[in-house]
Amino acid sequence: MKRFIHLGLAATAITVLPQLGFAQEAAETEAAAPGFDEIGPYIMTTLLFCMAGFLVFFMAAGFAMLEGGLVRSKNVTMQMTKNIALFSIAAIMYWLVGFNTMYPGDFNGYFAIGGQTVLDPVGVAAADAALDYASVGSDFFFQLVFVAATASIVSGALAERIKLWPFLIFVVILTGFMYPISGSWKWGAGWLDAAGFQDFAGSTVVHSVGGWAALAGAIVLGPRLGKYGKDGKVTPMPGSNLALATLGTFILWLGWFGFNGGSQLAMGTVGDVSDVSRIFANTNMAAAAGAVTALILSQVMYKKPDLTMVLNGALAGLVSITAEPLAPTLFGALWIGAVGGVIVVLTIPMLDKLKIDDVVGAVPVHLFAGIWGTIAVIFYNGDANLITQLTGIVAYGVFTFVASLIIWFILKAVMGIRVGEEEEIAGLDMSELGMEAYPEFSKG
Amino acid sequence: MKRFIHLGLAATAITVLPQLGFAQEAAETEAAAPGFDEIGPYIMTTLLFCMAGFLVFFMAAGFAMLEGGLVRSKNVTMQMTKNIALFSIAAIMYWLVGFNTMYPGDFNGYFAIGGQTVLDPVGVAAADAALDYASVGSDFFFQLVFVAATASIVSGALAERIKLWPFLIFVVILTGFMYPISGSWKWGAGWLDAAGFQDFAGSTVVHSVGGWAALAGAIVLGPRLGKYGKDGKVTPMPGSNLALATLGTFILWLGWFGFNGGSQLAMGTVGDVSDVSRIFANTNMAAAAGAVTALILSQVMYKKPDLTMVLNGALAGLVSITAEPLAPTLFGALWIGAVGGVIVVLTIPMLDKLKIDDVVGAVPVHLFAGIWGTIAVIFYNGDANLITQLTGIVAYGVFTFVASLIIWFILKAVMGIRVGEEEEIAGLDMSELGMEAYPEFSKG
Amino acid sequence: MKRFIHLGLAATAITVLPQLGFAQEAAETEAAAPGFDEIGPYIMTTLLFCMAGFLVFFMAAGFAMLEGGLVRSKNVTMQMTKNIALFSIAAIMYWLVGFNTMYPGDFNGYFAIGGQTVLDPVGVAAADAALDYASVGSDFFFQLVFVAATASIVSGALAERIKLWPFLIFVVILTGFMYPISGSWKWGAGWLDAAGFQDFAGSTVVHSVGGWAALAGAIVLGPRLGKYGKDGKVTPMPGSNLALATLGTFILWLGWFGFNGGSQLAMGTVGDVSDVSRIFANTNMAAAAGAVTALILSQVMYKKPDLTMVLNGALAGLVSITAEPLAPTLFGALWIGAVGGVIVVLTIPMLDKLKIDDVVGAVPVHLFAGIWGTIAVIFYNGDANLITQLTGIVAYGVFTFVASLIIWFILKAVMGIRVGEEEEIAGLDMSELGMEAYPEFSKG
């Protein structure tokens, strides 16, 4: 779905009737009271962005709870601090540079650093509004909440050992510059959009980007102390609160209706609102299929169902359908999501073999399933072809991974990105923040 | 409210003006740009289903948190696993057979096994859409999230001792066959609908059905070890996390606005949107009245207010108003909900006397208050009469209870439904899943 | 934004065309199928109130989680009980007297005790509906969920030592009488509205009122045992669950989109829906700015970032923008919210110096930031002036603080408002309710 904003395109919807005196009068009446065909789409799409926007906003809470539940209790306060801080920083950076970089009015094909975003005037008149789209405020809000998701992905992977401030500096760069620049390639009508690359709601543009940045960070940062033994033994470090992690997953699932549904970018016609609902149904199906697949596969492979795999399976199903939640049939959504569930169950142990320590499974869920979802577009969307999809995947991967590596190395050199060994063993909550998340619950 | 889908009824909304050349031209203009009276109801109702649908979806999280908070910590991972798995299974089964069984195009009066659900084509044209209703995708999504609620009710009652896989097999049957078959009696324009049975949003069709299935399961399964002593003594087994249980209740309350409000099945006229809002106000009032009543009654009866009673009182108020959330005045909603609160406080101990172990109080809340709500319809809905309401209550009860008993007995005979004594004492989390929900919090 | 309800104003929207036979016929057709200009605003605004209403409802869960996370574990069950009870009581009182007191049909300038609220009839016809506004049900629901916020603020400040029933009696008076009476001064078209006082969504009308009532209660009640030593030493009493407190903050942030966005009170025109979206964007920006400011300031002042300060910073940003979320630019929202964050970080220790024990920081967040937000209106809203804003702030302060003091003193004299020392040390959960929130997690 094309996300480019038609800036400055004022509405010209008033149908002129034949030049009869009588008709003229009717036309004037109509002008005074514009019909649904004129202003309805604008109103409904603006509403869609507000509604989808608050759902996607809530994903920030979902990521926080998921990550807070999957880290050990000594790092929960830090994980909460990072999540609320990263959302807030993303909101400010995206206003300051991101939005105008991603959707520049005078697009240069790659990127453009804009000024701060300017909203429509209060009580904007129909004549001054972009009646073929939606209000700037709603569009800005909807795009803003997307960028925070990218940063949340990084936060989960690098948990339990990264320092707060270097992480937040990375968030500044990611949300203010990296994501908007690469995002503009597709959603800002840039070169990948021109090439025919398809990514409806961001399997690549959002999720893979977050995954690549997380992967680079995990490599530079190194694994947690004691995670990988010299003999190749992997020490499990179970999450401290699986109820919280489950809540987080449900919240993310909820938010995804906004993430994918809002990416229809229109709700004011019969076709558009039906498409939004179609996206809801497909999104739900893919999540369900991912969860069930991970449940069965973890039973088969490990003889015991694994809740964290089920949670990540649902999320992988969601990521998988995000590149094309509209075109598939419900059966299509089912098998695309199911493959996502398989990917997660198979690749989470694989990362451990490579001694890449991704605390919450963010790379399998967002990067690997994101790549899969971007490829899967070709099965149901006739405008997509494999070469272009792979081109997009590689372009986003190279740019984000290399840029992230560079930034992580610079941060490491300049200020250090990892807490000391003692601090890590004591937990970031006490050593970095002086505040425990569960001060009264004694540790077993 | 009739839920039967008018399949194949294409829109015929274009009003033909008198055959004057001028008017003809106007009519053509109108055809090119259909007015709000033609497409508005479809757009708004589709939006209603999407919005109400995501709210009802979130009830899955509500049930998970409520149940996770009310079981002991050694069974929390299992409760989370069951809840995310049951929702996912329900989503797949309802697509595969449920939806078409419940709302068959060529209805046979009792049931019909259909094929998988087919959505409207992408970008459906107004001429091909069911303009008198809503998109198939939105309707499917909205109905789908209802069925999961039924399974969640069962999950809560049977917690802490049932094996995972037999439970999930029951969910397959309940959501794919039992609920859709009996649901079609009323919402599929079946025999109870023809008889005049009234159940607006499902006090009986959803909540009692879940309650009957739970009751049958609790009887076949037997109580938890140590719950009932030989001397008639009932050992309290307090929930491990009342903050989580409270969160779950608030989420369910939130979701209920979608559950009842969406069941208006229309939002595109002044009357319909006002009715939706009326339902919101009544639903909220019934919940509030149920909570306050349970608070006061538990103070009077036990000298101490009981939070779990208050939570269940709110839920019982919600279940009670679900059969008729539209017609009552706010005062009507208040007293109907209050009676629900009384029912819960009085019947939870009653079940214990019968040595039926319902871990979270699901049977009092969903079955007993559901029966009450179905009867209470007669006080405000002139189309309802007591005999028909009782007929419906008995029909759903006999069918669901007997079918559930049979299935539970078969599952028990074939594969066993209960974990061993050692496993139960150790907790299902470690024995069945090998994963604790709160591994670091030592048990007092 | 004026909130006065135009009672009895039936719609008069049918535009009469010139008296030609032909036009007459067209007009009749139009009467049979009213256009979007006639019924669209009513439908969209009613939807806005339903949607914003369920978001604001969910703030009750947000307050419960925030407070439950910030109290010690021995008082969590009590905090949950208070929060669900206060919402329920508010719902009943606001129906019984509050709504009609706040928005009386025949307004007397100060207050009027009305009877219970009466909803529109089921399936109200367009001719009988207030087509220039919204359905009574939606408006009632939206206003109702606001009043509960006020009571939640009090609940947080007085936690860990107040008895349940005196607190709930105060809630009855606050939600049924105090809030509606003072609320009518502005939103009921009372004297402050006539004087030009501006408070869009309630920095003063809702948040300061809650803050004043909380402050009066905290003074009368006294600090928790051991909080303030004789040597001026302040003993920190850290919250028991910062993950829960973070979740609560995110839920409140989510709900605030409804709180401020719904206060536009209209969504059916291009200008109105754009304004709603503008409010969303500004609200989000103020919260982000408050959080980031508190993060940086706590780092600078205490050398360690303080998560509870960040959470309260976000909330203070939200309160600060609530009096005028529409008019400011995004930069305006940023700096107004940032000042809110500064206020919280600076005034929380100040209250401790005054030995006023506000457990969750409710007074700084809701009262101090509320005053700031009410003053800040003058920078972007040309209709506001400092004198009138200060007049409103003082009027609400004097009325609410004095009335609250009197009520708290009466309650103290008549029935006592504070639990005994032993009970306080043991925790309210066991002593007052006989039920622990986390019975299995041993206390360190």
XYZ file of C-alpha atoms in Angstrom, chain A residues 15 17-18 20 22-23 36-37 44 47 51 54-55 58 72-73 238-243 246-247 249-251 253-254 257 267-271 273-275 277-278 280-282 284-285 288-289 291-292 295-296 299 304-308 310-311 314 326-327 330-331 334 438 441-444, chain B residues 22 25 29 33 36 39 42-44 46-47 50-51 54 57-58 60-61 64-65 76-77 80-81 83-85 87-89 91-92 95 116-117 119-126 129 131 135 137-138 140-141 144 164-165 168 244 247 251 430-442:
140
model
C -19.382 17.738 -8.933
C -24.137 19.860 -12.460
C -25.252 21.077 -15.917
C -29.099 25.260 -15.705
C -31.982 25.265 -11.239
C -29.074 22.877 -11.204
C -20.474 11.851 2.120
C -18.749 11.190 -1.182
C -13.358 7.973 8.030
C -10.744 8.205 12.261
C -8.102 4.341 16.101
C -4.002 4.201 19.629
C -3.919 0.450 19.066
C -0.537 0.298 23.013
C 15.185 -11.957 35.002
C 13.659 -9.998 37.849
C 14.182 -18.259 32.254
C 12.009 -15.171 32.248
C 10.820 -13.938 35.610
C 7.133 -13.507 34.875
C 5.422 -15.527 32.149
C 2.000 -14.097 32.996
C 1.617 -13.542 27.920
C -0.161 -10.277 28.601
C 1.789 -10.922 23.617
C -1.968 -10.421 23.783
C -1.485 -6.649 23.794
C -1.774 -9.079 18.993
C -4.443 -6.469 19.778
C -5.120 -4.967 14.184
C -11.740 3.588 5.289
C -14.323 5.796 3.623
C -15.548 3.583 0.816
C -17.265 0.217 0.727
C -14.146 -1.339 -0.719
C -13.677 -0.576 4.922
C -14.181 -4.125 3.689
C -10.468 -4.374 3.096
C -12.005 -5.906 7.967
C -10.406 -8.445 5.661
C -8.373 -7.907 10.620
C -9.540 -11.420 9.813
C -6.286 -12.375 8.101
C -5.940 -12.790 13.474
C -5.705 -16.005 11.497
C -3.524 -18.098 15.607
C -1.775 -20.315 13.094
C 0.712 -20.023 17.913
C -0.811 -23.424 17.183
C 2.616 -25.336 20.239
C 2.527 -28.541 18.231
C 5.513 -30.679 21.737
C 6.748 -30.590 26.179
C 4.835 -27.594 24.890
C 6.833 -24.422 25.446
C 4.826 -21.310 26.349
C 7.543 -18.880 25.275
C 3.844 -20.322 21.614
C 3.997 -16.611 22.420
C 1.887 -15.967 17.588
C -4.940 -7.962 2.525
C -4.611 -10.157 -0.527
C -7.973 -16.892 5.203
C -6.278 -20.135 4.262
C -3.166 -19.550 7.984
C 9.902 -6.514 42.904
C 9.678 -10.942 46.521
C 12.696 -12.869 47.686
C 14.665 -14.585 44.984
C 14.760 -18.364 45.053
C -32.968 16.130 -15.866
C -28.980 12.811 -15.058
C -24.596 11.340 -10.742
C -21.244 8.861 -5.976
C -24.543 8.150 2.981
C -23.262 3.076 1.728
C -22.468 -0.684 5.517
C -19.347 1.332 6.290
C -20.367 2.131 9.843
C -18.339 -2.874 9.241
C -16.407 -0.437 11.407
C -13.946 -4.287 13.586
C -13.963 -2.107 16.679
C -10.873 -6.061 18.721
C -10.569 -10.225 21.132
C -8.915 -8.526 24.078
C -8.984 -13.428 25.665
C -6.282 -11.539 27.539
C -6.027 -15.301 30.792
C -5.132 -12.704 33.415
C 0.184 -20.194 35.944
C 2.290 -21.157 32.920
C -1.407 -19.029 30.055
C -0.673 -21.809 27.580
C -5.671 -19.519 27.090
C -3.536 -18.515 24.142
C -3.928 -21.983 22.619
C -8.124 -18.718 21.343
C -5.923 -19.798 18.461
C -7.711 -23.112 18.046
C -9.985 -19.034 15.445
C -9.008 -21.887 13.167
C -13.084 -20.600 10.108
C -14.203 -22.742 5.106
C -15.302 -19.128 5.265
C -14.230 -13.295 2.545
C -15.413 -10.551 0.220
C -12.974 -9.964 -2.645
C -10.293 -7.337 -2.117
C -11.709 -3.880 -2.780
C -15.240 -5.179 -3.125
C -17.467 -2.865 -5.153
C -20.569 -1.372 -3.589
C -21.399 -5.855 -1.163
C -25.038 -3.006 1.682
C -18.518 -7.020 5.092
C -14.642 -10.194 6.992
C -15.928 -7.950 9.743
C -16.647 -13.294 10.590
C -14.095 -11.598 12.815
C -15.113 -15.548 15.814
C -3.359 -29.808 28.301
C -4.143 -31.932 25.235
C -7.529 -28.627 23.750
C -3.486 -9.804 37.762
C -6.529 -6.474 35.624
C -10.044 -6.034 30.574
C 6.833 -28.113 36.110
C 5.270 -31.523 35.544
C 3.572 -30.916 32.209
C 5.520 -27.984 30.773
C 8.818 -27.896 32.585
C 8.609 -24.150 32.961
C 7.639 -22.001 35.927
C 5.780 -18.734 35.545
C 7.628 -17.049 38.400
C 10.838 -19.068 38.732
C 12.594 -16.544 40.959
C 9.899 -15.792 43.525
C 10.314 -18.271 46.323
